[in-house]
């Protein structure tokens, strides 16, 4: 048996490593976006890439998100694999027309003749004290657009593995990076960093039998913390990390809920019209006869993302999750 | 004191390192559109090219008429005619080498056909068959683009990628006057100039964005003037003069291929038909304006030049028209066949690998189709 040398690494470092390895493995991989070159990205995720691979492979573009994504479309048409950075969630909105009208559907409208292997990195979500327009969770918009894959890592290992998979994918992938987990550390094996499931597989982060917390991205550590806290209340919670919102892993989720009989969906995007509604519906359709209580949602409020001084009230925290878990002791007559 | 003078008074002294980056003068378009036909310059143009342009214009006009007729027969859902603009369409197609790429808008089926695309394949979008009826890589024609100006950054990206690969490829992107107001127009031109991408933008200024005239679209002296702000040359050309459009575009393509970067060309032309068959052009323009432009018809201009110089006679004219009729008859015959579409194709090209969710929906549709077939069988 070989011993694996695990070293502490941050999610940001794993993402950088994924970009570097992808660029080294495939000369068609091009990183582009505002500030990704000389500066190495505002979160330093692209640090060193321009130096190592040249400015033609890691390009500082003009400040124009539609232009960044639109030119990436043309580059992909010519056989390159662009990895574009949107810098902050709400900065991606000017690129929505390109994303929805072209990136997502080019394969379809050309009947497979023109796939677009573009990875769109979107640092997303709150919890870092960002001012307005720097903390949105826009995953529902992406999920609602056929033709896109939507993935979001919650661990250092997944950050590496999922980003490599996204870049290798022949389809466009919206790669949502939870900003507040950039500096989360984990013991990670940098010598064998590829061991991760392909896009579309959820994973049970913590097994349990009393109820399932279904979550993803920045809410995964919160749910794990809640699961630890719930032990004191006699609850043994299972935590499912979706990792991929499109495709959705119905199998893993339904298997978990059938085991536990209860489920709470947790995310920081707003609840109304949010991912949780879709997930709860899918769970109900598949597990109705196994359910001991309605599927509940713990989500951000249905408000524009609040100012940083108030964001702790908006973001689903351990207490709000535990409250929901308490409500799972549901009785039909109550 | 005027506002500008006031601002001048408050303008800080530039730091020593500051230098104007470019002398804008060489980038500015001429005040009047460039013309070749009817001028001395016409004698310099290769007669073979003029004849070829003529044959393509005649064919193009017939194509527009046939496609318009097909909408009336319900064979096309919609057709945005380029009648009156054929010189731009044809020149755009003919200036490109086989390895180059064309990025058409929804009005530019004719450019695609003039580039060699099967007319039926060019019309699948407009008849409601599959969106893009051809493999873009095979013809190096991007899908006809319905959203305005969004194809322009694609052209820039493709041209940039080609240059990164050291390929000798130029991209030519077509856009209308209305499209120049879109954000993607700005971003595409800016990226192209910063990257010095080998791309040519051809604005077909046909006077109207559906019903909105150019004067309500822009306050710029001309659309070609917009180029100077990006640091690329702007060229103004008579869009009904096929020889002039061909010359200006050829120069721009040569410039781009030689590493000189992008050019913005504005071709001043006129849309003789309504925006599409669904539009009523009489609500926003008068007959006299249309008639003025009819007198400046691209085919008549070239025909006059060729016959005056003895390069074309009645037989030549008849030949061109007969060739156009053959094309039209073939198009009509093939468009009158009902296309057979496979509903299961709905799921075939959403992703490289269908998601589990799409597989479920695929199974549902398959079952529905089977039930339908069975009930039809019973009914018989």
PDB file of C-alpha atoms in Angstrom, chain A residues 28 30 32 56 59-80 94 97-98 101-102 104 106-115 145-149 170-171 246-250 282 286, chain B residues 101 103 129-137 141-151 153-162 164-165 167 169 182 184 187-188 190-191 194-195 345-346 348-353 355-357 360:
ATOM      1  CA  UNK A  28      -5.829  24.687 -27.141  1.00  0.00           C
ATOM      2  CA  UNK A  30      -6.846  29.538 -23.343  1.00  0.00           C
ATOM      3  CA  UNK A  32      -9.107  34.947 -20.735  1.00  0.00           C
ATOM      4  CA  UNK A  56      -1.599  34.642 -25.841  1.00  0.00           C
ATOM      5  CA  UNK A  59      -5.042  37.023 -21.890  1.00  0.00           C
ATOM      6  CA  UNK A  60      -6.043  40.252 -20.200  1.00  0.00           C
ATOM      7  CA  UNK A  61      -9.064  41.324 -22.214  1.00  0.00           C
ATOM      8  CA  UNK A  62     -10.787  44.678 -22.437  1.00  0.00           C
ATOM      9  CA  UNK A  63     -13.340  45.171 -19.684  1.00  0.00           C
ATOM     10  CA  UNK A  64     -16.424  43.827 -21.430  1.00  0.00           C
ATOM     11  CA  UNK A  65     -18.096  40.608 -20.379  1.00  0.00           C
ATOM     12  CA  UNK A  66     -20.209  40.166 -23.513  1.00  0.00           C
ATOM     13  CA  UNK A  67     -17.065  40.739 -25.548  1.00  0.00           C
ATOM     14  CA  UNK A  68     -15.090  38.256 -23.466  1.00  0.00           C
ATOM     15  CA  UNK A  69     -17.674  35.531 -23.878  1.00  0.00           C
ATOM     16  CA  UNK A  70     -18.558  36.510 -27.462  1.00  0.00           C
ATOM     17  CA  UNK A  71     -14.970  36.337 -28.652  1.00  0.00           C
ATOM     18  CA  UNK A  72     -14.577  33.074 -26.740  1.00  0.00           C
ATOM     19  CA  UNK A  73     -17.396  31.695 -28.906  1.00  0.00           C
ATOM     20  CA  UNK A  74     -15.434  32.535 -32.039  1.00  0.00           C
ATOM     21  CA  UNK A  75     -12.269  31.077 -30.556  1.00  0.00           C
ATOM     22  CA  UNK A  76     -14.103  27.867 -29.699  1.00  0.00           C
ATOM     23  CA  UNK A  77     -15.479  27.776 -33.259  1.00  0.00           C
ATOM     24  CA  UNK A  78     -11.891  27.729 -34.419  1.00  0.00           C
ATOM     25  CA  UNK A  79     -10.911  24.818 -32.204  1.00  0.00           C
ATOM     26  CA  UNK A  80      -9.715  26.449 -29.014  1.00  0.00           C
ATOM     27  CA  UNK A  94     -23.856  41.707 -19.617  1.00  0.00           C
ATOM     28  CA  UNK A  97     -27.183  37.270 -24.280  1.00  0.00           C
ATOM     29  CA  UNK A  98     -24.057  35.593 -25.580  1.00  0.00           C
ATOM     30  CA  UNK A 101     -28.491  32.949 -27.344  1.00  0.00           C
ATOM     31  CA  UNK A 102     -25.243  31.406 -28.531  1.00  0.00           C
ATOM     32  CA  UNK A 104     -25.868  27.328 -24.696  1.00  0.00           C
ATOM     33  CA  UNK A 106     -24.750  26.496 -30.688  1.00  0.00           C
ATOM     34  CA  UNK A 107     -24.452  22.703 -30.597  1.00  0.00           C
ATOM     35  CA  UNK A 108     -28.200  22.350 -30.876  1.00  0.00           C
ATOM     36  CA  UNK A 109     -28.791  24.886 -33.636  1.00  0.00           C
ATOM     37  CA  UNK A 110     -26.050  23.343 -35.759  1.00  0.00           C
ATOM     38  CA  UNK A 111     -27.220  19.783 -35.014  1.00  0.00           C
ATOM     39  CA  UNK A 112     -23.988  18.851 -33.361  1.00  0.00           C
ATOM     40  CA  UNK A 113     -21.698  20.349 -35.996  1.00  0.00           C
ATOM     41  CA  UNK A 114     -20.475  23.194 -33.821  1.00  0.00           C
ATOM     42  CA  UNK A 115     -20.011  22.276 -30.170  1.00  0.00           C
ATOM     43  CA  UNK A 145     -30.897  27.505 -19.719  1.00  0.00           C
ATOM     44  CA  UNK A 146     -30.766  24.222 -21.665  1.00  0.00           C
ATOM     45  CA  UNK A 147     -27.389  23.448 -23.164  1.00  0.00           C
ATOM     46  CA  UNK A 148     -25.310  24.524 -20.194  1.00  0.00           C
ATOM     47  CA  UNK A 149     -23.750  22.372 -17.548  1.00  0.00           C
ATOM     48  CA  UNK A 170     -17.105  19.356 -25.138  1.00  0.00           C
ATOM     49  CA  UNK A 171     -20.077  21.339 -23.846  1.00  0.00           C
ATOM     50  CA  UNK A 246     -27.037  20.429 -14.375  1.00  0.00           C
ATOM     51  CA  UNK A 247     -27.076  17.492 -14.909  1.00  0.00           C
ATOM     52  CA  UNK A 248     -28.840  16.733 -11.654  1.00  0.00           C
ATOM     53  CA  UNK A 249     -28.049  13.522  -9.816  1.00  0.00           C
ATOM     54  CA  UNK A 250     -31.577  12.355  -9.015  1.00  0.00           C
ATOM     55  CA  UNK A 282     -37.863  16.286  -7.917  1.00  0.00           C
ATOM     56  CA  UNK A 286     -39.425  10.319  -6.585  1.00  0.00           C
TER      57      UNK A 286
ATOM     58  CA  UNK B 101     -15.068  32.833 -42.613  1.00  0.00           C
ATOM     59  CA  UNK B 103     -20.533  35.743 -40.268  1.00  0.00           C
ATOM     60  CA  UNK B 129     -36.792  23.377 -40.274  1.00  0.00           C
ATOM     61  CA  UNK B 130     -33.617  22.913 -38.210  1.00  0.00           C
ATOM     62  CA  UNK B 131     -32.080  26.218 -37.281  1.00  0.00           C
ATOM     63  CA  UNK B 132     -28.882  25.824 -39.233  1.00  0.00           C
ATOM     64  CA  UNK B 133     -29.170  23.585 -42.254  1.00  0.00           C
ATOM     65  CA  UNK B 134     -25.476  23.241 -42.880  1.00  0.00           C
ATOM     66  CA  UNK B 135     -22.217  22.423 -41.172  1.00  0.00           C
ATOM     67  CA  UNK B 136     -20.625  25.827 -40.535  1.00  0.00           C
ATOM     68  CA  UNK B 137     -17.130  24.340 -40.676  1.00  0.00           C
ATOM     69  CA  UNK B 141     -20.152  30.266 -42.767  1.00  0.00           C
ATOM     70  CA  UNK B 142     -21.329  30.826 -39.199  1.00  0.00           C
ATOM     71  CA  UNK B 143     -25.015  30.170 -38.517  1.00  0.00           C
ATOM     72  CA  UNK B 144     -27.320  32.960 -39.695  1.00  0.00           C
ATOM     73  CA  UNK B 145     -27.549  35.148 -36.622  1.00  0.00           C
ATOM     74  CA  UNK B 146     -30.900  36.502 -35.465  1.00  0.00           C
ATOM     75  CA  UNK B 147     -29.892  38.434 -32.333  1.00  0.00           C
ATOM     76  CA  UNK B 148     -28.446  41.729 -33.512  1.00  0.00           C
ATOM     77  CA  UNK B 149     -24.682  42.170 -33.697  1.00  0.00           C
ATOM     78  CA  UNK B 150     -23.957  39.188 -31.469  1.00  0.00           C
ATOM     79  CA  UNK B 151     -22.149  37.462 -34.329  1.00  0.00           C
ATOM     80  CA  UNK B 153     -17.590  39.192 -31.388  1.00  0.00           C
ATOM     81  CA  UNK B 154     -17.677  35.633 -32.734  1.00  0.00           C
ATOM     82  CA  UNK B 155     -15.979  36.845 -35.898  1.00  0.00           C
ATOM     83  CA  UNK B 156     -13.376  38.658 -33.820  1.00  0.00           C
ATOM     84  CA  UNK B 157     -12.717  35.609 -31.661  1.00  0.00           C
ATOM     85  CA  UNK B 158     -12.409  33.320 -34.657  1.00  0.00           C
ATOM     86  CA  UNK B 159     -10.073  35.691 -36.469  1.00  0.00           C
ATOM     87  CA  UNK B 160      -8.009  36.091 -33.305  1.00  0.00           C
ATOM     88  CA  UNK B 161      -7.812  32.322 -32.829  1.00  0.00           C
ATOM     89  CA  UNK B 162      -6.741  31.850 -36.435  1.00  0.00           C
ATOM     90  CA  UNK B 164      -2.852  32.669 -32.760  1.00  0.00           C
ATOM     91  CA  UNK B 165      -2.537  29.483 -34.805  1.00  0.00           C
ATOM     92  CA  UNK B 167      -3.378  30.604 -40.021  1.00  0.00           C
ATOM     93  CA  UNK B 169      -7.581  33.423 -42.276  1.00  0.00           C
ATOM     94  CA  UNK B 182     -26.061  47.313 -29.975  1.00  0.00           C
ATOM     95  CA  UNK B 184     -21.990  43.842 -28.966  1.00  0.00           C
ATOM     96  CA  UNK B 187     -17.402  45.383 -27.821  1.00  0.00           C
ATOM     97  CA  UNK B 188     -16.567  43.520 -30.998  1.00  0.00           C
ATOM     98  CA  UNK B 190     -13.016  47.358 -29.513  1.00  0.00           C
ATOM     99  CA  UNK B 191     -11.716  43.804 -29.065  1.00  0.00           C
ATOM    100  CA  UNK B 194      -7.049  45.996 -29.384  1.00  0.00           C
ATOM    101  CA  UNK B 195      -6.166  42.511 -30.608  1.00  0.00           C
ATOM    102  CA  UNK B 345     -33.709  14.868 -32.937  1.00  0.00           C
ATOM    103  CA  UNK B 346     -35.047  17.267 -30.318  1.00  0.00           C
ATOM    104  CA  UNK B 348     -29.927  14.596 -29.973  1.00  0.00           C
ATOM    105  CA  UNK B 349     -27.854  17.745 -29.868  1.00  0.00           C
ATOM    106  CA  UNK B 350     -28.461  19.515 -26.583  1.00  0.00           C
ATOM    107  CA  UNK B 351     -25.338  18.074 -24.979  1.00  0.00           C
ATOM    108  CA  UNK B 352     -22.589  15.764 -26.169  1.00  0.00           C
ATOM    109  CA  UNK B 353     -24.116  13.229 -23.777  1.00  0.00           C
ATOM    110  CA  UNK B 355     -28.381  14.331 -19.244  1.00  0.00           C
ATOM    111  CA  UNK B 356     -30.387  11.708 -17.333  1.00  0.00           C
ATOM    112  CA  UNK B 357     -33.240  14.219 -17.289  1.00  0.00           C
ATOM    113  CA  UNK B 360     -36.306  10.530 -19.385  1.00  0.00           C
TER     114      UNK B 360
END
